[in-house]
Amino acid sequence: MSGHSKWATTHRQKELVDAKRGAVFTKIANVITIAAKKGGDPETNSALRSAIEKAKSVNMPKDNIERAIKKGTGELAGDQVEELYYEGLIPPGVQVIVKCITDNRNRSGSTVRHLFTKNGGAFGSVMWNFSQLGVIQISKSEIKDKHINNEELELELIDQGIVDFEKEEEGVSVYTEMKDLQIIKEFLEGKGLKLERAEIDYVPKEKITLNDEDLQKIEKFIEELEDNEDVNDYYTNLN
């Protein structure tokens, strides 16, 4: 995405920690809880390990992390959270997948539907245009500081079996098969690189480009999604 990219989202989340610390911690705690349902050991559960790393990056207290893990493994009672996906379109043809982690599916569904309607959109099937891939992002400053050559890095990663390598204004994005995400992540970290993010995303097969006016409207919608406590992530077909 240009204009309102996942790079911007990552930075915005970190900036919001002090201003909306409780909401950010709640979102991340829910991610940890969902991941921990598949096992409470981060050494053998890569999704849990990634969620814990995200929690630490925004200085989430250790007690909060441990409580979220125990909630997921069933050691701690409490409202059960679940992962839900909503699909829809926003004019002029922007496809959006919204991922919610919530303890109240009725609240989440009505809230997300309202955000679509409020911005002229509606729920509808768009998942057909997306593939699930591992996405790793490395900032331009990190590559510069480590004296990494983009072309050489791309060739090395092709040898490692990546799906795609994309140079962007903010840095580079590396796309992998889901099963290869952790392997490629460890390969890059082994080169001393600090990664901006390494997660499973829904990546569009076909993208669209918007003019500035339409892009501003979409950015408003995206910001409203980010500010919603139930919304954990979102994916669009923006170029």
Coordinates of N, CA and C in Angstrom, one line a residue:
M1 N 0.8 -1.2 0.0 CA 0.0 0.0 0.0 C 0.9 1.2 0.0
S2 N 0.5 2.2 -0.8 CA 1.2 3.5 -0.8 C 0.2 4.4 0.0
G3 N 0.7 5.5 0.5 CA -0.2 6.4 1.2 C -0.4 5.9 2.6
H4 N -1.1 4.8 2.8 CA -1.3 4.3 4.2 C -0.8 2.9 4.2
S5 N 0.5 2.7 4.3 CA 1.1 1.3 4.2 C 1.2 0.6 5.5
K6 N 1.5 -0.7 5.5 CA 1.7 -1.4 6.7 C 3.0 -0.8 7.5
W7 N 3.9 -0.2 6.7 CA 5.0 0.5 7.4 C 4.4 1.6 8.3
A8 N 3.5 2.4 7.8 CA 2.9 3.4 8.6 C 2.1 2.9 9.8
T9 N 1.5 1.8 9.5 CA 0.7 1.2 10.6 C 1.6 0.7 11.8
T10 N 2.7 0.1 11.4 CA 3.6 -0.4 12.5 C 4.1 0.8 13.3
H11 N 4.5 1.9 12.6 CA 5.0 3.0 13.4 C 4.0 3.7 14.2
R12 N 2.8 3.8 13.6 CA 1.7 4.4 14.3 C 1.3 3.7 15.5
Q13 N 1.3 2.4 15.5 CA 1.0 1.6 16.6 C 1.9 1.8 17.8
K14 N 3.2 2.0 17.4 CA 4.2 2.2 18.5 C 4.1 3.6 19.0
E15 N 3.7 4.6 18.2 CA 3.5 5.9 18.6 C 2.3 6.1 19.6
L16 N 1.3 5.2 19.3 CA 0.0 5.2 20.1 C 0.1 4.6 21.5
V17 N 1.2 3.9 21.7 CA 1.3 3.1 22.9 C 1.1 4.0 24.2
D18 N 1.8 5.1 24.2 CA 1.7 6.0 25.4 C 0.3 6.6 25.4
A19 N -0.2 7.0 24.2 CA -1.5 7.7 24.2 C -2.7 6.8 24.5
K20 N -2.6 5.6 23.9 CA -3.7 4.6 24.1 C -3.1 3.3 24.5
R21 N -2.3 3.3 25.5 CA -1.6 2.1 26.0 C -2.5 0.9 26.3
G22 N -3.6 1.2 26.9 CA -4.6 0.1 27.3 C -5.1 -0.6 26.0
A23 N -5.5 0.2 25.0 CA -6.1 -0.4 23.8 C -5.1 -1.2 23.1
V24 N -3.9 -0.7 22.9 CA -2.8 -1.4 22.2 C -2.5 -2.7 22.9
F25 N -2.3 -2.6 24.3 CA -2.0 -3.8 25.0 C -3.1 -4.9 24.9
T26 N -4.4 -4.4 24.9 CA -5.5 -5.4 24.8 C -5.4 -6.1 23.4
K27 N -5.1 -5.4 22.4 CA -5.0 -6.0 21.0 C -3.9 -7.0 21.0
I28 N -2.8 -6.7 21.5 CA -1.6 -7.6 21.5 C -1.9 -8.8 22.4
A29 N -2.5 -8.6 23.6 CA -2.8 -9.7 24.5 C -3.7 -10.7 23.8
N30 N -4.7 -10.2 23.0 CA -5.6 -11.1 22.3 C -4.9 -11.9 21.3
V31 N -3.9 -11.3 20.6 CA -3.1 -12.0 19.6 C -2.3 -13.1 20.3
I32 N -1.7 -12.8 21.4 CA -1.0 -13.8 22.2 C -1.9 -15.0 22.6
T33 N -3.1 -14.6 23.1 CA -4.0 -15.6 23.6 C -4.4 -16.6 22.5
I34 N -4.7 -16.0 21.3 CA -5.1 -16.9 20.1 C -4.0 -17.8 19.7
A35 N -2.7 -17.2 19.7 CA -1.6 -18.0 19.3 C -1.3 -19.1 20.3
A36 N -1.5 -18.8 21.6 CA -1.2 -19.8 22.7 C -2.2 -21.0 22.7
K37 N -3.3 -20.9 22.0 CA -4.2 -22.0 21.9 C -3.6 -23.2 21.2
K38 N -2.6 -22.9 20.4 CA -1.9 -24.0 19.7 C -0.6 -24.4 20.4
G39 N -0.5 -24.0 21.7 CA 0.7 -24.4 22.5 C 1.3 -23.2 23.2
G40 N 1.6 -23.4 24.4 CA 2.1 -22.2 25.2 C 3.6 -22.1 25.2
D41 N 4.4 -22.9 24.4 CA 5.8 -22.8 24.4 C 6.3 -22.0 23.1
P42 N 6.8 -20.8 23.3 CA 7.2 -20.0 22.1 C 8.3 -20.7 21.3
E43 N 9.1 -21.6 21.9 CA 10.2 -22.3 21.2 C 9.6 -23.2 20.1
T44 N 8.4 -23.7 20.3 CA 7.8 -24.6 19.3 C 6.6 -24.0 18.6
N45 N 6.2 -22.8 19.1 CA 5.0 -22.2 18.5 C 5.5 -20.8 17.9
S46 N 5.8 -20.8 16.6 CA 6.3 -19.6 16.0 C 5.4 -18.4 16.0
A47 N 4.0 -18.7 16.0 CA 3.1 -17.6 16.0 C 3.1 -17.0 17.4
L48 N 3.2 -17.8 18.4 CA 3.3 -17.2 19.8 C 4.6 -16.5 20.0
R49 N 5.7 -17.0 19.5 CA 7.0 -16.3 19.6 C 6.9 -14.9 18.9
S50 N 6.3 -14.8 17.7 CA 6.1 -13.6 17.0 C 5.3 -12.6 17.8
A51 N 4.2 -13.1 18.4 CA 3.3 -12.3 19.2 C 4.0 -11.7 20.4
I52 N 4.8 -12.5 21.1 CA 5.5 -12.1 22.3 C 6.5 -11.0 21.9
E53 N 7.2 -11.2 20.7 CA 8.2 -10.2 20.3 C 7.5 -8.9 20.0
K54 N 6.3 -8.9 19.4 CA 5.5 -7.7 19.2 C 5.2 -7.0 20.5
A55 N 4.8 -7.8 21.5 CA 4.4 -7.3 22.8 C 5.6 -6.6 23.5
K56 N 6.8 -7.2 23.4 CA 8.0 -6.6 23.9 C 8.4 -5.3 23.2
S57 N 8.1 -5.3 21.9 CA 8.5 -4.1 21.1 C 7.8 -2.8 21.6
V58 N 6.6 -3.0 22.2 CA 5.9 -1.8 22.7 C 5.9 -1.8 24.3
N59 N 6.9 -2.5 24.8 CA 7.1 -2.5 26.3 C 5.9 -3.0 27.1
M60 N 5.2 -4.0 26.6 CA 4.1 -4.6 27.3 C 4.7 -5.4 28.5
P61 N 4.1 -5.2 29.7 CA 4.6 -5.8 30.9 C 4.6 -7.3 30.8
K62 N 5.6 -7.9 31.5 CA 5.8 -9.4 31.4 C 4.5 -10.1 32.0
D63 N 4.0 -9.5 33.1 CA 2.8 -10.1 33.7 C 1.6 -10.2 32.7
N64 N 1.5 -9.1 31.9 CA 0.4 -9.1 30.9 C 0.6 -10.2 29.9
I65 N 1.8 -10.4 29.5 CA 2.2 -11.4 28.5 C 1.9 -12.8 29.0
E66 N 2.3 -13.1 30.2 CA 2.1 -14.4 30.8 C 0.6 -14.7 31.1
R67 N -0.1 -13.7 31.5 CA -1.5 -13.8 31.7 C -2.3 -14.2 30.4
A68 N -1.8 -13.5 29.3 CA -2.5 -13.8 28.0 C -2.2 -15.2 27.5
I69 N -0.9 -15.7 27.8 CA -0.5 -17.0 27.4 C -1.4 -18.1 28.2
K70 N -1.5 -17.9 29.5 CA -2.3 -18.8 30.3 C -3.8 -18.8 29.9
K71 N -4.3 -17.7 29.5 CA -5.7 -17.6 29.0 C -5.8 -18.4 27.8
G72 N -4.8 -18.4 26.9 CA -4.9 -19.2 25.7 C -4.8 -20.7 25.9
T73 N -3.9 -21.1 26.9 CA -3.7 -22.5 27.1 C -4.8 -23.1 28.0
G74 N -5.7 -22.2 28.6 CA -6.7 -22.7 29.4 C -6.4 -22.7 30.9
E75 N -5.2 -22.2 31.2 CA -4.8 -22.3 32.7 C -5.4 -21.2 33.5
L76 N -5.9 -20.1 32.7 CA -6.6 -19.0 33.4 C -8.0 -18.8 32.8
A77 N -8.9 -18.7 33.7 CA -10.3 -18.5 33.3 C -10.5 -17.1 32.8
G78 N -11.6 -16.9 32.0 CA -11.9 -15.5 31.5 C -12.7 -15.7 30.2
D79 N -13.1 -14.5 29.7 CA -13.9 -14.5 28.4 C -13.0 -15.1 27.3
Q80 N -13.6 -16.0 26.5 CA -12.9 -16.6 25.4 C -12.8 -15.7 24.2
V81 N -11.6 -15.5 23.6 CA -11.5 -14.7 22.4 C -11.4 -15.6 21.2
E82 N -11.9 -15.1 20.1 CA -11.8 -15.8 18.8 C -11.4 -14.9 17.7
E83 N -10.9 -15.5 16.6 CA -10.4 -14.8 15.5 C -11.5 -14.8 14.4
L84 N -11.9 -13.6 13.9 CA -12.9 -13.5 12.9 C -12.4 -12.7 11.7
Y85 N -12.9 -13.0 10.5 CA -12.5 -12.2 9.3 C -13.8 -11.7 8.7
Y86 N -13.7 -10.4 8.2 CA -14.8 -9.8 7.5 C -14.3 -9.2 6.2
E87 N -15.1 -9.4 5.1 CA -14.6 -9.0 3.8 C -15.6 -7.9 3.3
G88 N -15.1 -7.0 2.5 CA -15.9 -6.0 1.9 C -15.2 -5.1 0.9
L89 N -16.0 -4.2 0.4 CA -15.5 -3.2 -0.6 C -15.8 -1.8 -0.2
I90 N -14.8 -0.9 -0.5 CA -15.0 0.5 -0.2 C -14.8 1.2 -1.6
P91 N -15.7 2.2 -2.0 CA -15.5 2.9 -3.2 C -14.1 3.6 -3.3
P92 N -13.5 3.6 -4.5 CA -14.0 3.1 -5.8 C -13.5 1.7 -6.2
G93 N -13.7 0.7 -5.4 CA -13.3 -0.7 -5.7 C -12.2 -1.2 -4.9
V94 N -12.0 -0.6 -3.7 CA -10.9 -1.1 -2.8 C -11.4 -2.3 -2.0
Q95 N -10.7 -3.4 -2.2 CA -11.1 -4.7 -1.5 C -10.4 -4.7 -0.1
V96 N -11.2 -5.1 0.9 CA -10.6 -5.0 2.3 C -11.0 -6.3 3.0
I97 N -10.0 -6.9 3.7 CA -10.2 -8.0 4.6 C -9.9 -7.5 6.0
V98 N -10.8 -7.6 6.9 CA -10.6 -7.1 8.3 C -10.5 -8.3 9.2
K99 N -9.4 -8.4 10.0 CA -9.2 -9.4 11.0 C -9.5 -8.9 12.3
C100 N -10.4 -9.5 13.0 CA -10.8 -9.1 14.4 C -10.4 -10.3 15.4
I101 N -9.9 -9.9 16.5 CA -9.8 -10.8 17.6 C -10.6 -10.3 18.8
T102 N -11.7 -11.0 19.1 CA -12.7 -10.4 20.0 C -13.3 -11.5 20.9
D103 N -13.9 -11.0 22.0 CA -14.7 -11.8 22.9 C -16.2 -11.6 22.7
N104 N -16.5 -10.9 21.7 CA -17.9 -10.6 21.4 C -18.1 -10.5 19.9
R105 N -18.5 -11.6 19.2 CA -18.6 -11.5 17.7 C -19.7 -10.6 17.2
N106 N -20.8 -10.5 18.0 CA -21.9 -9.6 17.6 C -21.4 -8.2 17.6
R107 N -20.7 -7.8 18.6 CA -20.2 -6.4 18.7 C -19.2 -6.1 17.5
S108 N -18.3 -7.1 17.3 CA -17.3 -6.9 16.2 C -18.0 -6.8 14.9
G109 N -18.9 -7.7 14.6 CA -19.5 -7.7 13.3 C -20.3 -6.4 13.0
S110 N -21.1 -6.0 14.0 CA -21.9 -4.8 13.8 C -21.0 -3.5 13.7
T111 N -19.9 -3.5 14.4 CA -19.0 -2.3 14.4 C -18.3 -2.2 13.1
V112 N -17.7 -3.4 12.6 CA -17.0 -3.4 11.3 C -18.0 -3.1 10.2
R113 N -19.2 -3.6 10.2 CA -20.2 -3.4 9.2 C -20.5 -1.9 9.1
H114 N -20.6 -1.3 10.3 CA -20.9 0.2 10.4 C -19.8 1.0 9.8
L115 N -18.6 0.6 10.0 CA -17.4 1.4 9.4 C -17.5 1.3 7.9
F116 N -17.8 0.1 7.4 CA -17.9 0.0 5.9 C -19.0 0.9 5.4
T117 N -20.2 0.8 6.0 CA -21.4 1.5 5.5 C -21.1 3.0 5.6
K118 N -20.5 3.5 6.8 CA -20.2 4.9 7.0 C -19.3 5.5 5.9
N119 N -18.5 4.6 5.3 CA -17.5 5.1 4.3 C -18.0 4.7 2.9
G120 N -19.3 4.4 2.8 CA -19.9 4.1 1.4 C -19.7 2.7 0.9
G121 N -19.2 1.8 1.8 CA -18.9 0.5 1.4 C -19.9 -0.5 1.9
A122 N -19.6 -1.8 1.7 CA -20.5 -2.9 2.1 C -19.7 -4.2 2.2
F123 N -20.2 -5.1 3.0 CA -19.6 -6.4 3.1 C -19.8 -7.1 1.7
G124 N -18.8 -7.9 1.4 CA -18.9 -8.7 0.1 C -17.6 -9.6 0.0
S125 N -17.7 -10.6 -0.9 CA -16.6 -11.5 -1.0 C -15.4 -10.9 -1.8
V126 N -14.3 -10.9 -1.2 CA -13.0 -10.4 -1.9 C -11.9 -11.4 -1.6
M127 N -12.0 -12.4 -0.8 CA -10.9 -13.2 -0.4 C -10.3 -13.9 -1.6
W128 N -11.1 -14.1 -2.7 CA -10.6 -14.8 -3.9 C -9.4 -14.1 -4.5
N129 N -9.2 -12.8 -4.2 CA -8.1 -12.0 -4.8 C -6.9 -11.9 -3.9
F130 N -6.9 -12.7 -2.8 CA -5.7 -12.6 -1.9 C -5.1 -14.0 -1.7
S131 N -3.8 -14.0 -1.5 CA -3.1 -15.2 -1.1 C -2.4 -15.0 0.3
Q132 N -2.4 -16.0 1.1 CA -1.7 -15.9 2.4 C -0.2 -16.2 2.2
L133 N 0.6 -15.2 2.6 CA 2.0 -15.3 2.4 C 2.7 -14.7 3.7
G134 N 3.9 -15.2 3.9 CA 4.7 -14.5 5.0 C 5.3 -13.2 4.4
V135 N 5.2 -12.2 5.2 CA 5.7 -10.8 4.8 C 6.7 -10.3 5.8
I136 N 7.9 -10.1 5.4 CA 9.0 -9.5 6.2 C 9.4 -8.2 5.7
Q137 N 9.4 -7.2 6.6 CA 9.8 -5.8 6.1 C 11.1 -5.4 6.9
I138 N 12.0 -4.8 6.1 CA 13.2 -4.3 6.7 C 13.3 -2.8 6.2
S139 N 13.6 -1.9 7.2 CA 13.6 -0.5 6.9 C 14.8 -0.1 6.1
K140 N 14.7 1.0 5.3 CA 15.8 1.5 4.5 C 17.0 1.9 5.4
S141 N 16.7 2.5 6.6 CA 17.8 2.9 7.5 C 18.5 1.7 8.0
E142 N 17.8 0.6 8.3 CA 18.5 -0.6 8.8 C 19.4 -1.2 7.8
I143 N 19.0 -1.2 6.5 CA 19.8 -1.8 5.4 C 21.0 -0.9 5.2
K144 N 20.8 0.4 5.3 CA 21.9 1.4 5.2 C 22.9 1.2 6.3
D145 N 22.4 1.2 7.5 CA 23.3 1.1 8.7 C 24.1 -0.2 8.7
K146 N 23.6 -1.3 8.1 CA 24.3 -2.6 8.1 C 25.1 -2.8 6.8
H147 N 25.1 -1.7 6.0 CA 25.8 -1.7 4.7 C 25.4 -2.9 3.8
I148 N 24.1 -3.1 3.7 CA 23.6 -4.3 2.9 C 23.3 -3.8 1.5
N149 N 23.7 -4.5 0.5 CA 23.4 -4.2 -0.9 C 22.1 -4.9 -1.2
N150 N 21.1 -4.1 -1.7 CA 19.8 -4.7 -2.0 C 19.8 -5.8 -3.0
E151 N 20.6 -5.6 -4.1 CA 20.7 -6.6 -5.1 C 21.3 -7.9 -4.6
E152 N 22.3 -7.8 -3.8 CA 23.0 -9.0 -3.3 C 22.0 -9.7 -2.3
L153 N 21.3 -8.9 -1.5 CA 20.4 -9.5 -0.5 C 19.3 -10.2 -1.3
E154 N 18.8 -9.6 -2.4 CA 17.7 -10.3 -3.1 C 18.2 -11.6 -3.7
L155 N 19.4 -11.7 -4.2 CA 19.9 -12.9 -4.8 C 20.1 -14.0 -3.7
E156 N 20.5 -13.6 -2.6 CA 20.7 -14.5 -1.4 C 19.3 -15.1 -1.0
L157 N 18.3 -14.2 -1.0 CA 17.0 -14.6 -0.6 C 16.3 -15.5 -1.6
I158 N 16.6 -15.2 -2.9 CA 16.1 -16.1 -4.0 C 16.6 -17.5 -3.8
D159 N 17.9 -17.6 -3.4 CA 18.5 -18.9 -3.2 C 17.8 -19.6 -2.0
Q160 N 17.3 -18.8 -1.1 CA 16.6 -19.4 0.1 C 15.1 -19.8 -0.2
G161 N 14.7 -19.4 -1.4 CA 13.4 -19.9 -1.8 C 12.2 -18.9 -1.6
I162 N 12.5 -17.6 -1.6 CA 11.4 -16.6 -1.3 C 10.5 -16.6 -2.5
V163 N 9.3 -16.0 -2.3 CA 8.3 -15.8 -3.4 C 8.6 -14.5 -4.2
D164 N 8.9 -13.5 -3.5 CA 9.1 -12.2 -4.1 C 9.9 -11.2 -3.2
F165 N 10.5 -10.2 -3.8 CA 11.4 -9.2 -3.1 C 11.0 -7.9 -3.7
E166 N 10.5 -7.0 -2.9 CA 9.9 -5.7 -3.4 C 10.6 -4.5 -2.7
K167 N 11.2 -3.6 -3.5 CA 11.8 -2.4 -3.0 C 10.7 -1.3 -2.9
E168 N 10.6 -0.7 -1.7 CA 9.7 0.3 -1.5 C 10.4 1.5 -0.9
E169 N 9.6 2.6 -0.8 CA 10.2 3.9 -0.4 C 10.7 3.8 1.0
E170 N 10.0 3.0 1.9 CA 10.5 2.8 3.3 C 11.5 1.8 3.5
G171 N 11.7 0.9 2.6 CA 12.7 -0.2 2.7 C 12.4 -1.3 1.8
V172 N 12.5 -2.6 2.2 CA 12.2 -3.7 1.3 C 11.2 -4.7 2.0
S173 N 10.4 -5.3 1.2 CA 9.4 -6.3 1.7 C 9.8 -7.6 1.0
V174 N 9.9 -8.6 1.9 CA 10.2 -10.0 1.4 C 9.0 -10.9 1.6
Y175 N 8.6 -11.6 0.5 CA 7.4 -12.4 0.6 C 7.9 -13.9 0.5
T176 N 7.3 -14.7 1.4 CA 7.6 -16.1 1.5 C 6.4 -17.0 1.6
E177 N 6.6 -18.3 1.3 CA 5.5 -19.2 1.6 C 5.3 -19.2 3.1
M178 N 4.1 -19.5 3.6 CA 3.8 -19.4 5.0 C 4.7 -20.3 5.8
K179 N 5.0 -21.5 5.3 CA 5.8 -22.5 6.0 C 7.3 -22.0 6.1
D180 N 7.7 -21.1 5.2 CA 9.1 -20.6 5.2 C 9.4 -19.3 5.9
L181 N 8.3 -18.7 6.5 CA 8.5 -17.4 7.1 C 9.5 -17.5 8.2
Q182 N 9.4 -18.4 9.1 CA 10.4 -18.5 10.3 C 11.8 -18.7 9.8
I183 N 12.0 -19.6 8.8 CA 13.3 -19.9 8.3 C 13.9 -18.6 7.7
I184 N 13.2 -17.9 6.9 CA 13.7 -16.7 6.2 C 14.0 -15.6 7.3
K185 N 13.1 -15.5 8.3 CA 13.2 -14.5 9.4 C 14.6 -14.8 10.1
E186 N 14.8 -16.0 10.4 CA 16.0 -16.4 11.1 C 17.3 -16.2 10.2
F187 N 17.1 -16.4 9.0 CA 18.2 -16.1 8.0 C 18.6 -14.7 8.0
L188 N 17.6 -13.8 8.0 CA 17.9 -12.3 8.0 C 18.4 -11.8 9.3
E189 N 17.8 -12.4 10.4 CA 18.3 -12.0 11.7 C 19.8 -12.5 11.9
G190 N 20.1 -13.6 11.3 CA 21.5 -14.1 11.3 C 22.5 -13.2 10.6
K191 N 22.0 -12.3 9.8 CA 22.8 -11.3 9.1 C 22.9 -10.0 9.9
G192 N 22.3 -10.1 11.1 CA 22.3 -8.9 12.0 C 21.3 -7.9 11.7
L193 N 20.3 -8.2 10.9 CA 19.3 -7.2 10.5 C 18.1 -7.2 11.6
K194 N 17.7 -6.1 11.9 CA 16.5 -5.9 12.8 C 15.3 -5.7 11.9
L195 N 14.3 -6.6 12.0 CA 13.2 -6.6 11.1 C 12.0 -5.7 11.7
E196 N 11.4 -4.9 10.8 CA 10.2 -4.1 11.2 C 9.1 -5.0 11.5
R197 N 8.8 -6.0 10.7 CA 7.7 -6.9 11.0 C 7.9 -8.2 10.2
A198 N 7.4 -9.3 10.8 CA 7.5 -10.6 10.1 C 6.2 -11.3 10.5
E199 N 5.2 -11.3 9.6 CA 3.9 -11.9 9.9 C 3.3 -12.5 8.6
I200 N 2.2 -13.3 8.9 CA 1.4 -13.8 7.8 C 0.4 -12.8 7.4
D201 N 0.4 -12.4 6.1 CA -0.6 -11.4 5.6 C -1.4 -12.0 4.5
Y202 N -2.5 -11.4 4.2 CA -3.3 -11.7 3.0 C -2.8 -10.7 1.9
V203 N -2.1 -11.2 0.9 CA -1.5 -10.3 -0.1 C -2.3 -10.4 -1.4
P204 N -2.7 -9.2 -2.0 CA -3.5 -9.2 -3.2 C -2.8 -9.7 -4.4
K205 N -3.6 -10.5 -5.3 CA -3.0 -10.9 -6.5 C -3.1 -9.8 -7.6
E206 N -4.1 -9.1 -7.6 CA -4.3 -7.9 -8.5 C -4.5 -6.7 -7.6
K207 N -3.8 -5.6 -7.9 CA -3.9 -4.4 -7.1 C -4.5 -3.2 -7.9
I208 N -4.9 -2.2 -7.2 CA -5.4 -1.0 -7.9 C -4.7 0.2 -7.3
T209 N -4.6 1.3 -8.1 CA -4.0 2.5 -7.8 C -5.0 3.6 -7.7
L210 N -5.0 4.4 -6.6 CA -6.0 5.5 -6.4 C -5.4 6.9 -6.6
N211 N -6.3 7.8 -7.0 CA -5.8 9.2 -7.0 C -5.8 9.7 -5.6
D212 N -5.2 10.9 -5.4 CA -5.0 11.4 -4.0 C -6.3 11.6 -3.2
E213 N -7.3 12.1 -3.9 CA -8.6 12.3 -3.2 C -9.2 11.0 -2.7
D214 N -9.2 10.0 -3.6 CA -9.8 8.7 -3.1 C -8.9 8.1 -2.1
L215 N -7.6 8.2 -2.2 CA -6.7 7.7 -1.2 C -6.9 8.3 0.2
Q216 N -7.2 9.6 0.2 CA -7.4 10.2 1.5 C -8.7 9.6 2.2
K217 N -9.7 9.3 1.4 CA -10.9 8.7 2.0 C -10.6 7.3 2.5
I218 N -9.8 6.6 1.8 CA -9.4 5.2 2.3 C -8.6 5.3 3.6
E219 N -7.7 6.3 3.6 CA -6.9 6.5 4.8 C -7.7 6.8 6.0
K220 N -8.8 7.5 5.8 CA -9.7 7.8 6.9 C -10.3 6.5 7.4
F221 N -10.8 5.7 6.5 CA -11.4 4.4 6.8 C -10.4 3.5 7.6
I222 N -9.2 3.5 7.1 CA -8.1 2.6 7.7 C -7.8 3.1 9.1
E223 N -7.8 4.4 9.3 CA -7.5 4.9 10.7 C -8.6 4.6 11.6
E224 N -9.8 4.6 11.1 CA -11.0 4.2 12.0 C -10.9 2.7 12.3
L225 N -10.4 1.9 11.4 CA -10.2 0.4 11.7 C -9.1 0.3 12.8
E226 N -8.0 1.0 12.6 CA -6.9 0.9 13.5 C -7.3 1.3 14.9
D227 N -8.2 2.2 15.0 CA -8.6 2.8 16.3 C -9.6 1.9 17.0
N228 N -10.1 0.9 16.3 CA -11.1 0.0 16.9 C -10.4 -1.2 17.7
E229 N -10.8 -1.4 18.9 CA -10.1 -2.3 19.8 C -10.2 -3.7 19.3
D230 N -11.3 -4.1 18.7 CA -11.5 -5.5 18.2 C -10.7 -5.8 16.9
V231 N -10.3 -4.7 16.1 CA -9.6 -4.9 14.9 C -8.2 -5.2 15.1
N232 N -7.7 -6.3 14.7 CA -6.3 -6.7 14.9 C -5.5 -6.4 13.7
D233 N -6.0 -6.5 12.5 CA -5.3 -6.2 11.3 C -6.2 -6.0 10.1
Y234 N -5.7 -5.6 9.0 CA -6.5 -5.4 7.8 C -5.6 -5.6 6.6
Y235 N -6.2 -5.9 5.4 CA -5.5 -6.2 4.2 C -6.3 -5.6 3.1
T236 N -5.6 -4.9 2.1 CA -6.3 -4.3 1.0 C -5.6 -4.7 -0.3
N237 N -6.3 -4.3 -1.4 CA -5.7 -4.5 -2.7 C -5.1 -3.3 -3.3
L238 N -4.8 -2.3 -2.4 CA -4.1 -1.1 -2.9 C -2.7 -1.3 -3.4
N239 N -2.3 -0.6 -4.4 CA -1.0 -0.8 -5.0 C 0.0 0.0 -4.1

